[in-house]
Tab-separated table of C-alpha atoms in Angstrom:
chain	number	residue	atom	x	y	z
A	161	UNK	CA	-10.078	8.404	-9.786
A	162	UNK	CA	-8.626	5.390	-11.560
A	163	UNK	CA	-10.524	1.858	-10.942
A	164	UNK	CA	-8.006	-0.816	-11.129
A	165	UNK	CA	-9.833	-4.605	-11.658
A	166	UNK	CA	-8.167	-7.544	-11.042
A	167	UNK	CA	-8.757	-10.983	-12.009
A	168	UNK	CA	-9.454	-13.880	-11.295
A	169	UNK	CA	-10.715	-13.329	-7.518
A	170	UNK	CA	-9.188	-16.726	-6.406
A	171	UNK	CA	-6.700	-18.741	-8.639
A	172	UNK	CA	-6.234	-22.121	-7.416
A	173	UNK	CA	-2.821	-23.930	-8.117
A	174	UNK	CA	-0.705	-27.052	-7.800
A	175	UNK	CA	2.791	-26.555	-6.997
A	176	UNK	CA	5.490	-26.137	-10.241
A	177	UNK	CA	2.021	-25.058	-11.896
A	178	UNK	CA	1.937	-21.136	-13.636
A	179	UNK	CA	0.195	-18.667	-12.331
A	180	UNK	CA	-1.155	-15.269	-14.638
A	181	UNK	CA	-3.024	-12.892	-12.401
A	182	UNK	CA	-4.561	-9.872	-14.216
A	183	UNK	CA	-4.746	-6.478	-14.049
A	184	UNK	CA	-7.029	-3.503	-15.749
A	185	UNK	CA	-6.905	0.030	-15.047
A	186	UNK	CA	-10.128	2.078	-16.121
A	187	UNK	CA	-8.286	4.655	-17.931
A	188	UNK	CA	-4.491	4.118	-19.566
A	189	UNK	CA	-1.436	4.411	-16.698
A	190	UNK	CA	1.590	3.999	-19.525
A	191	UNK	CA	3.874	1.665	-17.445
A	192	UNK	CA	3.478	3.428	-13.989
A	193	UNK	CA	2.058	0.124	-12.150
A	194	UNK	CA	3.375	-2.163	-9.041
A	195	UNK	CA	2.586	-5.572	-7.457
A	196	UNK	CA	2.597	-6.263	-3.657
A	197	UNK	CA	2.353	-9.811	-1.929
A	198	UNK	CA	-0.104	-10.032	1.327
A	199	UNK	CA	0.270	-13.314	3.719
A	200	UNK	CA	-2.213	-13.148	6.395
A	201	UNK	CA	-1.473	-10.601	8.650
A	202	UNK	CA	1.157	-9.410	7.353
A	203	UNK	CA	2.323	-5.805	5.477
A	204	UNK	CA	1.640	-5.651	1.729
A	205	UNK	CA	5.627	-6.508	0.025
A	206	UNK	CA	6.540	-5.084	-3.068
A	207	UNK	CA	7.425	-7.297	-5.769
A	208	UNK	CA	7.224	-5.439	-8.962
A	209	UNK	CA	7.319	-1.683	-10.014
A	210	UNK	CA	7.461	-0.030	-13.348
A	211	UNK	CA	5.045	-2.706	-14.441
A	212	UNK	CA	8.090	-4.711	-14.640
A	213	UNK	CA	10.908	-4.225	-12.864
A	214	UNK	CA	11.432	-6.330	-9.863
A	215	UNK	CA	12.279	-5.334	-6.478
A	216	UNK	CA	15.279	-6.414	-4.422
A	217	UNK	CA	15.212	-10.054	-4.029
A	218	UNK	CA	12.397	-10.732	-5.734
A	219	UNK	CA	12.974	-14.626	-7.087
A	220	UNK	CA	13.353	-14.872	-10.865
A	221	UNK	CA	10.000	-16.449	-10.786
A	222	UNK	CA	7.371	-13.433	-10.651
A	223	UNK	CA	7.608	-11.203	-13.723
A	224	UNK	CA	5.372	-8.450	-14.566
A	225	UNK	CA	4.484	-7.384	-17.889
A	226	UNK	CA	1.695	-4.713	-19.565
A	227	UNK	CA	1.363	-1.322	-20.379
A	228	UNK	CA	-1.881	1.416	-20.936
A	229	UNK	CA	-4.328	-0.443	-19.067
A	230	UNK	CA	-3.591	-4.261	-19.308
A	231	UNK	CA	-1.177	-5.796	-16.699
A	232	UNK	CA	0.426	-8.952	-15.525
A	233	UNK	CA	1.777	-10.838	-13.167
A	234	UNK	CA	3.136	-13.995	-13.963
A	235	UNK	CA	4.793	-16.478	-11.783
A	236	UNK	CA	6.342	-19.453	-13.337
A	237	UNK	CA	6.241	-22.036	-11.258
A	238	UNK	CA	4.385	-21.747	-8.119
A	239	UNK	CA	6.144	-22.446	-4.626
A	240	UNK	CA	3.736	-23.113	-1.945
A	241	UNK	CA	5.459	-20.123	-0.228
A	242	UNK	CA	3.560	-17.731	-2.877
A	243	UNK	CA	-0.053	-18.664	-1.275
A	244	UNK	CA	-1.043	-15.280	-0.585
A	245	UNK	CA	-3.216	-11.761	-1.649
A	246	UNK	CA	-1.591	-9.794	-4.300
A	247	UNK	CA	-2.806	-6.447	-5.211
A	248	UNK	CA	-1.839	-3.831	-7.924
A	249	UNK	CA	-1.596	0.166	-7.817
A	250	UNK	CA	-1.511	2.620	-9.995
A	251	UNK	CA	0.759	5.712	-9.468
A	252	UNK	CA	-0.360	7.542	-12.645
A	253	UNK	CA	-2.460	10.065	-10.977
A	254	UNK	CA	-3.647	11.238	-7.402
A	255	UNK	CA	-4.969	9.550	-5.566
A	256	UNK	CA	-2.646	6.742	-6.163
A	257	UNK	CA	-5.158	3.659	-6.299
A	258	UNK	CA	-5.265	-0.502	-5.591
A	259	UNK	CA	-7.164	-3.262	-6.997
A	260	UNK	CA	-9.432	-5.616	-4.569
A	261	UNK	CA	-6.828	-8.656	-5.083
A	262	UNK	CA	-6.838	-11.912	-6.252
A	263	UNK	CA	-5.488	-14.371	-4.338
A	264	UNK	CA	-3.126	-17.833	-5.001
A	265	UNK	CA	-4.351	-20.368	-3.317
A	266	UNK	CA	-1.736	-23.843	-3.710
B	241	UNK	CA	16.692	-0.404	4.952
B	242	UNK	CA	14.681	1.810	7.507
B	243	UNK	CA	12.410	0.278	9.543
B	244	UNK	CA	8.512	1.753	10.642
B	245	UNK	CA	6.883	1.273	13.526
B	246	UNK	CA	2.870	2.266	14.120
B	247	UNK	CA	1.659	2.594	17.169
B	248	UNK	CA	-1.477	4.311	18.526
B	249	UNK	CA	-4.953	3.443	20.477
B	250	UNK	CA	-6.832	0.126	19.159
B	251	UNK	CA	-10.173	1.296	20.257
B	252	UNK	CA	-12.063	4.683	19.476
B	253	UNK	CA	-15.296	6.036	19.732
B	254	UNK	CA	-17.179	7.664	17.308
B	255	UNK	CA	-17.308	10.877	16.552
B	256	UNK	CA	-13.893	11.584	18.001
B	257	UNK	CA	-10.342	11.760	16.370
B	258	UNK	CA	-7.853	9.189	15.134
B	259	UNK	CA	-4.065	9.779	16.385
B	260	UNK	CA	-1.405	7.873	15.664
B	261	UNK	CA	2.585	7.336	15.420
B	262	UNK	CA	4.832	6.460	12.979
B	263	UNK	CA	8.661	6.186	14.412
B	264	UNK	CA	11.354	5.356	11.835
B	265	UNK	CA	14.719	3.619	12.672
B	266	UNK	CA	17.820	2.798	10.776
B	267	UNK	CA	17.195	6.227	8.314
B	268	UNK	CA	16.917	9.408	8.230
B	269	UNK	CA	13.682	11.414	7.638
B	270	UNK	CA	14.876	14.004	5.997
B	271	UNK	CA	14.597	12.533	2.221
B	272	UNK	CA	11.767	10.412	0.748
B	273	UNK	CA	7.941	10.352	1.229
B	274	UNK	CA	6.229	9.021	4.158
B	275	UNK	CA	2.654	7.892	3.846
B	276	UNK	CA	-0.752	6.374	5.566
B	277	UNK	CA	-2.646	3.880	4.192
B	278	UNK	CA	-5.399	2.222	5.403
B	279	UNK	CA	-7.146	-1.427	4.561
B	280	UNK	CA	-10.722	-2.393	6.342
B	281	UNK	CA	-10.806	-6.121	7.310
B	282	UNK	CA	-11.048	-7.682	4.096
B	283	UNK	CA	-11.054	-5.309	1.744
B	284	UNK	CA	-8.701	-3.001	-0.532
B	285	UNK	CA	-6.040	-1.247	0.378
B	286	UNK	CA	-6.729	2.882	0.505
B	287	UNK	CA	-3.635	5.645	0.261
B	288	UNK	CA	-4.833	8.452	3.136
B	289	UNK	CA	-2.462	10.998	2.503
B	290	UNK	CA	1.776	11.348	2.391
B	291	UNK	CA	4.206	14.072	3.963
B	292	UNK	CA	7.690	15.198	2.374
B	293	UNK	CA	10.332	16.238	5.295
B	294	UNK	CA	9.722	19.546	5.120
B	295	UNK	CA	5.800	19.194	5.591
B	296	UNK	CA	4.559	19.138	2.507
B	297	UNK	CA	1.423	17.351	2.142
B	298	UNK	CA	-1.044	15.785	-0.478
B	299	UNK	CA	-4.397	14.062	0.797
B	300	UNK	CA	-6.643	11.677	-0.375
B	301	UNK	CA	-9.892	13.832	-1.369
B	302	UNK	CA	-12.105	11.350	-0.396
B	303	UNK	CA	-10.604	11.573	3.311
B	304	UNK	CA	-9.034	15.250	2.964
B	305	UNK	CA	-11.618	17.197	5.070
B	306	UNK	CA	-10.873	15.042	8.025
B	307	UNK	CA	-7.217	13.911	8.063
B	308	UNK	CA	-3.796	16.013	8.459
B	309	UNK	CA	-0.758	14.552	8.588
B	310	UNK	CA	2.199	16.152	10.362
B	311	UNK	CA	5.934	15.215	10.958
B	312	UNK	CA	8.381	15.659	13.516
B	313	UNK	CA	12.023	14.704	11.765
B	314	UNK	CA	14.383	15.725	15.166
B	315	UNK	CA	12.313	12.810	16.843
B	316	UNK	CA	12.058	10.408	13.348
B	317	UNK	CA	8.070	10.577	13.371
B	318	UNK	CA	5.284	11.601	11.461
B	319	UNK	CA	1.989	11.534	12.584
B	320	UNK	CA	-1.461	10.687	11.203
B	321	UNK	CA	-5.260	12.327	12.877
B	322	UNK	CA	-8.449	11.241	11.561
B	323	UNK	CA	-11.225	13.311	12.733
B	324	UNK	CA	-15.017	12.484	12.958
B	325	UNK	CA	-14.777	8.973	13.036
B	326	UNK	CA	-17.100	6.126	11.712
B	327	UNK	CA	-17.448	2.545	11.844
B	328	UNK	CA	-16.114	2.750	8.027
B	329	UNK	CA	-12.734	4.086	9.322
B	330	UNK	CA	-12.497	0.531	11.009
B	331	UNK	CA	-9.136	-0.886	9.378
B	332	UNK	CA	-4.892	-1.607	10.313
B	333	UNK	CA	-3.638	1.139	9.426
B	334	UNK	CA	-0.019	1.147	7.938
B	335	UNK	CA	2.867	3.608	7.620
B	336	UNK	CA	4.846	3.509	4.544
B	337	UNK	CA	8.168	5.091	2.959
B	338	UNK	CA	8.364	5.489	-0.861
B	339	UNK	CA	10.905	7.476	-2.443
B	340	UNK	CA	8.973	9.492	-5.159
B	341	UNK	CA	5.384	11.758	-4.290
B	342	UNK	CA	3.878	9.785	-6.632
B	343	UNK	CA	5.180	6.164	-7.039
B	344	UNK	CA	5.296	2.638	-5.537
B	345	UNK	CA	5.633	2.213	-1.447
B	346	UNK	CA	8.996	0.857	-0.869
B	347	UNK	CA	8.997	-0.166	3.009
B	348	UNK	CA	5.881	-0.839	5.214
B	349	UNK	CA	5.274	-0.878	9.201
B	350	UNK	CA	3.895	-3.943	10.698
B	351	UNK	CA	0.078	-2.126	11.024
B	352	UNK	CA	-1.892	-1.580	13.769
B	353	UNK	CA	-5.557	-2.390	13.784
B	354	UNK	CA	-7.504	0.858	14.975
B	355	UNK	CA	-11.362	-0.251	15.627
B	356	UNK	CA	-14.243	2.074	16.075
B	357	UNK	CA	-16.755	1.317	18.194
B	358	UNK	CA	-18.560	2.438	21.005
């Protein structure tokens, strides 16, 4: 099974400020990655597969980058609408995996 | 875009078995993957298991000795028991539709919070 780490835990940000949340897989995953967005109490939303390709709607702000075992997720400039949990998978391998999060706080 | 819907008891005991409901609206079943996933209070998100329309199935080995997942595509549901149940299986549980076995999980229900607890 495939460990995915993420880091920092918590990133703490001021709004228009840039936010770089990482990603490392324990063994390499080529570009076969995705992002999701938590709020509290809400579904996980995709934002990102294909390590960077973004999914419907998704504002021009978040971009994911990486291959192998070191991801990204970048967003630009931080709305105080992106204060949330985001998580990465894998879909390399079975069983498809997540990281623990790391979560924006503005 | 299709739309999931969980549904299911809140409160089980231990020992017993886990059932619960996925209905899908606005789609139809019969392409794509439909899948569990499960995420304790506070913690990581966990892929059970998935089912192709016509009942194909790949498990999660940690979970696969206690879970089967079945669907019913005239009635636009597939279905999710847990068996031998432990505090540890405390989590929402979530239905998800992705459109390759193994790839990225397009659409997600709402979740339903199953606790275990006597």
């Amino acid at each position: 099974e495939i460990v995915m780490t993420q880091s920092p835990v918590t990133l703490s940000v001021s709004p228009g400020e840039r936010a770089t949340l990482s990603c490392r897989t324990s063994q390499g995953v080529g570009r076969t990655l995705a992002w999701y967005q938590q709020k509290p109490g809400q579904a996980p939303r995709l934002l990102i597969y294909g390590a960077s390709t973004r999914a419907s709607g998704l504002p021009l702000r978040f971009t994911g980058s990486g291959s192998g075992t070191e991801f990204t997720l970048t967003i630009s400039s931080v709305q105080s609408e992106d204060s949330a949990i985001y998580y990465c998978q894998h879909y390399d391998s079975w069983p498809n995996t997540f990281g623990q999060g790391s979560k924006i706080e503005i | 875009q299709v739309l999931l819907q969980e549904s299911g008891p809140g409160l089980v005991k231990p020992s017993e078995t886990l059932s619960l409901t996925c209905t899908v609206s606005g789609g139809s079943m019969t392409s794509d993957y439909w899948s569990w996933i499960r995420q304790p209070p506070g913690k990581a998100l966990e892929w059970i298991g998935y089912i192709y329309y016509s009942g194909s199935t790949n498990y999660n080995p940690s979970l696969k000795s206690r879970v089967a997942i079945s669907v019913d595509t005239s009635k636009n549901q597939f279905f999710l028991e847990l068996n031998s149940l432990t505090a540890a299986d405390t989590a929402v549980y979530y239905c998800v539709t992705h459109l390759y076995a193994s790839g990225w999980y397009d659409s997600w229900g709402p979740g339903t919070l199953v606790t275990v607890s006597s």
